[in-house]
mmCIF file of C-alpha atoms in Angstrom:
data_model
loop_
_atom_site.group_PDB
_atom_site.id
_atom_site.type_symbol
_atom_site.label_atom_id
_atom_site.label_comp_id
_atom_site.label_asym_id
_atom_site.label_seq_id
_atom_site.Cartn_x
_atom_site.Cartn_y
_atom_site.Cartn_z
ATOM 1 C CA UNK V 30 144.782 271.969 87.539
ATOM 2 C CA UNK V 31 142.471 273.268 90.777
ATOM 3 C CA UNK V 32 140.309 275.843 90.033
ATOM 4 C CA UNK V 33 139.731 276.653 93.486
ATOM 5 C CA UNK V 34 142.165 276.973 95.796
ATOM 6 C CA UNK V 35 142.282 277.204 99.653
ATOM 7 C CA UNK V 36 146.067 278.131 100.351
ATOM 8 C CA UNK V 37 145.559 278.290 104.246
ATOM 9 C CA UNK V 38 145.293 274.206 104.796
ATOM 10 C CA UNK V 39 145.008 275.208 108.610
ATOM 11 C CA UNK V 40 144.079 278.186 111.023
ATOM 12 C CA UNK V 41 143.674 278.159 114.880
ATOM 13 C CA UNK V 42 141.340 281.008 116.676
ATOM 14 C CA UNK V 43 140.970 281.750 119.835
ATOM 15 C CA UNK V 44 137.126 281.232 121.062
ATOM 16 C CA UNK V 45 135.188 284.360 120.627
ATOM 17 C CA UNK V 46 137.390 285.779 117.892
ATOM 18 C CA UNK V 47 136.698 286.183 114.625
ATOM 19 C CA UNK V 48 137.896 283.077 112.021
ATOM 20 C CA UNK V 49 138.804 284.691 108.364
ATOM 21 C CA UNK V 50 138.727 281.451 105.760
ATOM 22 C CA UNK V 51 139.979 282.566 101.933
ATOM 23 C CA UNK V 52 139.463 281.297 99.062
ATOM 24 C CA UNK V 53 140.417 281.922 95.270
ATOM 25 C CA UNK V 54 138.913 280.417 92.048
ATOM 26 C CA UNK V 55 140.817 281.005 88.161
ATOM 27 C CA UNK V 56 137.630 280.339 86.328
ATOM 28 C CA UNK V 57 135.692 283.561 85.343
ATOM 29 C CA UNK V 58 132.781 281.222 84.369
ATOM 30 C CA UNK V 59 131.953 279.961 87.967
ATOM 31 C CA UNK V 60 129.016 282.309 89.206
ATOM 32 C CA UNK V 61 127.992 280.301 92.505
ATOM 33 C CA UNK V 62 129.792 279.610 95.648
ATOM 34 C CA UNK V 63 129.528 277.372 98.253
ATOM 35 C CA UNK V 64 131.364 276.526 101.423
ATOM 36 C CA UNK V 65 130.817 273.350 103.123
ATOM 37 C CA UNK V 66 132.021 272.060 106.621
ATOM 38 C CA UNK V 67 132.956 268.951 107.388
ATOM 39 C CA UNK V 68 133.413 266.746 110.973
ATOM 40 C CA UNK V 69 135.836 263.863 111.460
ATOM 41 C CA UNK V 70 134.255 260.538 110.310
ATOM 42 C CA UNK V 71 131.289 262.298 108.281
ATOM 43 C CA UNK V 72 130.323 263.516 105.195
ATOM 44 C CA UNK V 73 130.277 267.648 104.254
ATOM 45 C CA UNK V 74 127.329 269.535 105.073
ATOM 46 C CA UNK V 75 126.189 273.014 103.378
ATOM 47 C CA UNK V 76 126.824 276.257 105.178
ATOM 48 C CA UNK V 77 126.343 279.161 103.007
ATOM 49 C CA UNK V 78 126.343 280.001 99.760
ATOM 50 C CA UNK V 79 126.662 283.272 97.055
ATOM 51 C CA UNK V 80 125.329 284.010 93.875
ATOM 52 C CA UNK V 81 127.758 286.072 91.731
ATOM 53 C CA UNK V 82 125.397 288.776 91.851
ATOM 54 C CA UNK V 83 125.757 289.852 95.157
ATOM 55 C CA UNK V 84 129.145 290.289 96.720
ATOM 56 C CA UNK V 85 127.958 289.599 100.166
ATOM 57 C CA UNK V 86 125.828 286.856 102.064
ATOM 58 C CA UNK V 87 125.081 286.692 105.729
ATOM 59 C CA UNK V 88 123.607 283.720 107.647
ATOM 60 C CA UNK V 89 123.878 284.210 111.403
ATOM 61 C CA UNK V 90 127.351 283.710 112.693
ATOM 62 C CA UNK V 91 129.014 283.335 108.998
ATOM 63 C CA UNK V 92 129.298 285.620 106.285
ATOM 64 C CA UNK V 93 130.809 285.074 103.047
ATOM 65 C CA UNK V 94 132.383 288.083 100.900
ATOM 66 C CA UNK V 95 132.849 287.791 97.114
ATOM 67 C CA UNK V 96 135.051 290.007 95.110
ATOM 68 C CA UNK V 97 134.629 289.061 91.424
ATOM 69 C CA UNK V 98 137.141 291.325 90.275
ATOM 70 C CA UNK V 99 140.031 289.260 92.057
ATOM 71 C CA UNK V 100 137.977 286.343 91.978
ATOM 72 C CA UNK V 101 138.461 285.608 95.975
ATOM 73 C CA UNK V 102 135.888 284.815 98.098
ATOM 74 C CA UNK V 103 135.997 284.215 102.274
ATOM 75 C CA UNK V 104 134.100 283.211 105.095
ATOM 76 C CA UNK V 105 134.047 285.322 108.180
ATOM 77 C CA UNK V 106 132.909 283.203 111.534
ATOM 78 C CA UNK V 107 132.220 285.496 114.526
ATOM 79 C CA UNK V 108 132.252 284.542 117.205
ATOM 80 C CA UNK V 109 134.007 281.408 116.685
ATOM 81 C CA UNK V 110 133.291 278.628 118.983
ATOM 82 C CA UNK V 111 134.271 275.191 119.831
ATOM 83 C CA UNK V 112 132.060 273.480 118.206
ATOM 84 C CA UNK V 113 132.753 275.529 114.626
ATOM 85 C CA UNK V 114 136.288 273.459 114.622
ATOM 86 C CA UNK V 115 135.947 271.454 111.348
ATOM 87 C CA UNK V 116 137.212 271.514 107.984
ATOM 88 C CA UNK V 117 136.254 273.561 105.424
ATOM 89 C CA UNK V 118 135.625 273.844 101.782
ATOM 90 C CA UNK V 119 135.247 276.568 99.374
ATOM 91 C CA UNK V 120 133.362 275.016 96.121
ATOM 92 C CA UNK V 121 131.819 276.940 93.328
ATOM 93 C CA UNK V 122 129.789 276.075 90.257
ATOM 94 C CA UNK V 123 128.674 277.552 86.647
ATOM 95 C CA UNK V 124 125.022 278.102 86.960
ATOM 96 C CA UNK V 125 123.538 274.883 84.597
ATOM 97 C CA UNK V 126 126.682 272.455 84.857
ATOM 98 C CA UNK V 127 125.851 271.169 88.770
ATOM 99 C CA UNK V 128 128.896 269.976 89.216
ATOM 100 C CA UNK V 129 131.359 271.650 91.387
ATOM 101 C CA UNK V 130 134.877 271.928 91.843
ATOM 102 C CA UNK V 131 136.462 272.039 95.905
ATOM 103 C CA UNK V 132 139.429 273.439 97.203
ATOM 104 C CA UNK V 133 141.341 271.245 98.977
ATOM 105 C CA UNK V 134 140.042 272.614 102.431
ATOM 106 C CA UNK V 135 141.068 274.685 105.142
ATOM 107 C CA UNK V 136 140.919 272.679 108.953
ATOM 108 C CA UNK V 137 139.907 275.188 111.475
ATOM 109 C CA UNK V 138 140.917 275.001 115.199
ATOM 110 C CA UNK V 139 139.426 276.994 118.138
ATOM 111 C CA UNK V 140 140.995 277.197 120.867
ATOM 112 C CA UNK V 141 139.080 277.681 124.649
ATOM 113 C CA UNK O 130 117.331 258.272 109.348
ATOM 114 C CA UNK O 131 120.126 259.755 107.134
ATOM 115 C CA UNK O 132 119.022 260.841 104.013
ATOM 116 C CA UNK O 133 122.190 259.629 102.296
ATOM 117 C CA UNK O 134 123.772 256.354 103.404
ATOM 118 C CA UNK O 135 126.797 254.689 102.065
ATOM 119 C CA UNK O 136 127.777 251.282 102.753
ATOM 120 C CA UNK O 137 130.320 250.087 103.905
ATOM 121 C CA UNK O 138 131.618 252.651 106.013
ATOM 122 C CA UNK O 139 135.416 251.169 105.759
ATOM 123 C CA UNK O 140 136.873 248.493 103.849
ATOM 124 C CA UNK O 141 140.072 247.153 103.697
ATOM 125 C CA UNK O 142 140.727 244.986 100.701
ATOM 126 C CA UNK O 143 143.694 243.968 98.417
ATOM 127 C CA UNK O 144 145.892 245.166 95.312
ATOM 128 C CA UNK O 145 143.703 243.402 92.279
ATOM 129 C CA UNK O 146 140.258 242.849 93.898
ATOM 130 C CA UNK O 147 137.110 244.072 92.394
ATOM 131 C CA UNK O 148 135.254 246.577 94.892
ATOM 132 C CA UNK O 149 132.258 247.881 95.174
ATOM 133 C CA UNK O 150 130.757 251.040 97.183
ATOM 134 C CA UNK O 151 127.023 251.443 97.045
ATOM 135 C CA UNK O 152 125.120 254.583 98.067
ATOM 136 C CA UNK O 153 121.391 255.005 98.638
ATOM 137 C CA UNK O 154 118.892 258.367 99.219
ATOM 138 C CA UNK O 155 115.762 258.818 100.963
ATOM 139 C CA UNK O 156 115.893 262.150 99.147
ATOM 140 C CA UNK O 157 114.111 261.949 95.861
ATOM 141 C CA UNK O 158 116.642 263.711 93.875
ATOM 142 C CA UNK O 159 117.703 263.195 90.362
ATOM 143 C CA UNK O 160 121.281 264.165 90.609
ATOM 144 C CA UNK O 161 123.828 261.573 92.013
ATOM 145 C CA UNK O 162 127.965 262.215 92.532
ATOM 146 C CA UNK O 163 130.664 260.157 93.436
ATOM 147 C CA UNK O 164 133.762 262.097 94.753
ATOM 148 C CA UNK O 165 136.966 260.805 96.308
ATOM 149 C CA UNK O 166 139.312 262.960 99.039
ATOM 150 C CA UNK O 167 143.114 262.756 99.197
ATOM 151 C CA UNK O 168 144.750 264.877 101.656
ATOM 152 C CA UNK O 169 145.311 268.181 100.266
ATOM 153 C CA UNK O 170 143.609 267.553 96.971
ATOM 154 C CA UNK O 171 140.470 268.284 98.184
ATOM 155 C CA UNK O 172 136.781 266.426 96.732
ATOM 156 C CA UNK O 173 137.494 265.024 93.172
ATOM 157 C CA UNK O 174 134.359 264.426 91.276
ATOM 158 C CA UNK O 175 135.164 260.467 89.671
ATOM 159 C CA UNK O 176 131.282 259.761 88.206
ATOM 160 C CA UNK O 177 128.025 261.923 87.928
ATOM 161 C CA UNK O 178 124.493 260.588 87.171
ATOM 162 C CA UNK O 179 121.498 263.472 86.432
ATOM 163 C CA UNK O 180 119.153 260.449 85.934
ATOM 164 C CA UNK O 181 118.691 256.611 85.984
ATOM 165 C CA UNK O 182 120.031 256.664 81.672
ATOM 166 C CA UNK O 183 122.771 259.233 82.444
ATOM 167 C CA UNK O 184 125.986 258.630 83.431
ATOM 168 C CA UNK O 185 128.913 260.718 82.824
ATOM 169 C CA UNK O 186 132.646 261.218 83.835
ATOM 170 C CA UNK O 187 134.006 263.120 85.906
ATOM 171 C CA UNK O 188 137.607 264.373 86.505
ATOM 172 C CA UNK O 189 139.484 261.080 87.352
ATOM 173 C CA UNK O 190 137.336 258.419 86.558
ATOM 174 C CA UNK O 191 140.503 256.134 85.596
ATOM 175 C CA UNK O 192 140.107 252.767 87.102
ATOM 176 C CA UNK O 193 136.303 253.245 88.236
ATOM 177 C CA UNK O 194 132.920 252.794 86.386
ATOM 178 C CA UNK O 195 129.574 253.336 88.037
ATOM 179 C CA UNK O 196 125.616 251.968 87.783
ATOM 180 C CA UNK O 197 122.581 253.907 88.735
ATOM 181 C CA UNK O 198 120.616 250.528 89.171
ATOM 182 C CA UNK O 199 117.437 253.602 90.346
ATOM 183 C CA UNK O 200 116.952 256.809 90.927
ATOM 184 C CA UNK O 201 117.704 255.945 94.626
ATOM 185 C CA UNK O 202 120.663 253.951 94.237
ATOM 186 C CA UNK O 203 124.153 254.611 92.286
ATOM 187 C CA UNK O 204 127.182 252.101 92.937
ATOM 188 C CA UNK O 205 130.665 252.714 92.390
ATOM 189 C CA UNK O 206 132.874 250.261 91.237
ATOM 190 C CA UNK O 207 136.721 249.539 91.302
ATOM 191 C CA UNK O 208 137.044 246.900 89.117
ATOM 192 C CA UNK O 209 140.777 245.725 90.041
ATOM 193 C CA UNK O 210 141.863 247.982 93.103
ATOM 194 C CA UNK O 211 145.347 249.664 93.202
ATOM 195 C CA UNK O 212 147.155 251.031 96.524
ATOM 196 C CA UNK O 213 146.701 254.592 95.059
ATOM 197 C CA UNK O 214 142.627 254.460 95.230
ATOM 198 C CA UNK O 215 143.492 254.499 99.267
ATOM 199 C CA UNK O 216 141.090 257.313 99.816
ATOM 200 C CA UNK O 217 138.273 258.612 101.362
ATOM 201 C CA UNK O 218 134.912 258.189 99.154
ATOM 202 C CA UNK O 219 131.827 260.762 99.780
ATOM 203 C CA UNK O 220 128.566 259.593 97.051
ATOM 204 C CA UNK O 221 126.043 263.129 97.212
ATOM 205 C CA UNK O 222 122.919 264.521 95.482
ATOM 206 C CA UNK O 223 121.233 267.296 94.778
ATOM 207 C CA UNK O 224 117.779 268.309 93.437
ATOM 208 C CA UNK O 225 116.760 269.238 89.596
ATOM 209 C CA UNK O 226 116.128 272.555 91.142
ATOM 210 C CA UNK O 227 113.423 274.794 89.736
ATOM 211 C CA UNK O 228 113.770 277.887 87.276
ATOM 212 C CA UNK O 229 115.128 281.336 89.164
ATOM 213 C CA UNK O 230 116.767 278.414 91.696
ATOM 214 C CA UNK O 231 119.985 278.448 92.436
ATOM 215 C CA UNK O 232 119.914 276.014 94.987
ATOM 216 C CA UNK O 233 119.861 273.231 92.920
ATOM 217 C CA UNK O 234 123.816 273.901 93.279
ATOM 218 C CA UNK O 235 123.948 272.673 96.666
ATOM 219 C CA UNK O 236 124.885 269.080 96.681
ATOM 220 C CA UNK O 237 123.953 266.224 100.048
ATOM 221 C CA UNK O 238 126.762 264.439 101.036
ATOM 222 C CA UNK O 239 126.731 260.824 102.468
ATOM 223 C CA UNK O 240 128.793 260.034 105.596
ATOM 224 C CA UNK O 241 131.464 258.375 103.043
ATOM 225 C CA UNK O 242 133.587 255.175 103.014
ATOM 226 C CA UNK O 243 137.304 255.077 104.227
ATOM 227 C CA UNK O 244 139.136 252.489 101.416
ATOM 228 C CA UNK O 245 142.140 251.249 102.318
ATOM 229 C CA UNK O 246 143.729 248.915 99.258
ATOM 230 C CA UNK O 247 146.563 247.011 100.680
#
């Protein structure tokens, strides 16, 4: 059974616009988040991440939002670009275990 | 020079054939993974390895087994290969991490191997 889940498996953005990524998780226990992009023909690479004890994260162009409560997170890109069309994935973690558990990803298209 | 290399980068082999997929870092960590990707299933973890004596399973390690011959190198093997392991293979690592770190979360992917078991 998935504990995190990525129910959009696409979106397409205009360039400019803002992207809005979600993401949901069932375990209470998880208390770090990650999202991770990923190009055709390459491995994932770390974007941003958020502790559980802040409910927002900032790192230029992307910010993720964390709302315990529902246990939802997202990742807001503004402005989108070309080059931010990838796929991505939400993953989060129980601070000790180092393992962590991806959704199944969310492929992003921006369109000129 | 990548930090985490995988070899080979595809391979197309057939139903019964012992496989294996060897990954190597440059980037001293202790951690090592071993994750598959299906379409819409997302990364499944299949082996983990914190250090050179620990090796542990992950959630479909069916059909696999693993060897962390150092702390740079940890091989995954598929000792008679099915159609159904047709998948995408990423190895990653990630540091110890130091106390009041989180970041020891964030885990270095390779550029994976594309499997194709005919």
């Amino acid at each position: 059974d998935q504990q995190v889940k990525q129910n959009s498996p696409s979106l397409s953005v205009q360039e400019g616009r803002i992207s809005i990524l979600n993401c949901d998780y069932t375990n209470s226990m998880f208390d770090y988040f990650l999202w991770y992009k990923k190009y055709p023909a390459e491995g994932p690479t770390f974007l941003i991440s958020i502790s559980s004890i802040k409910d927002k994260n900032e790192d230029g162009r992307f910010t993720v939002f964390l709302n315990k409560s529902a246990k939802h997170l997202s990742l807001h890109i503004v402005p989108s670009q070309p080059g931010d069309s990838a796929v991505y994935f939400c993953a989060a973690s129980v601070t000790g275990d180092y393992k962590l558990s991806f959704g199944a990803g969310t492929t992003v298209t921006v369109r000129a | 020079d990548a930090d985490v290399t995988q070899t080979p980068r595809n391979r197309i082999t057939k139903t019964g054939k012992r496989i294996m997929l060897e990954c190597s870092q440059t980037k001293g960590h202790d951690r090592m993974y071993w994750y598959r990707q299906d379409p819409g299933l997302g990364l499944q973890l299949i082996y983990y390895s914190f250090d050179v004596k620990d090796i542990n399973k992950g959630e479909i390690s069916d059909g696999y087994s693993v060897s962390r011959q150092a702390q740079a190198k940890f091989s995954l093997s598929l000792e008679s290969a099915i159609p159904n392991q047709t998948a995408l293979y990423f190895c990653a690592t990630s540091d110890s991490g130091t106390s009041g770190s989180l970041s020891y979360n964030e885990q270095f992917f390779g550029p994976g191997t594309r499997l194709t078991v005919l």
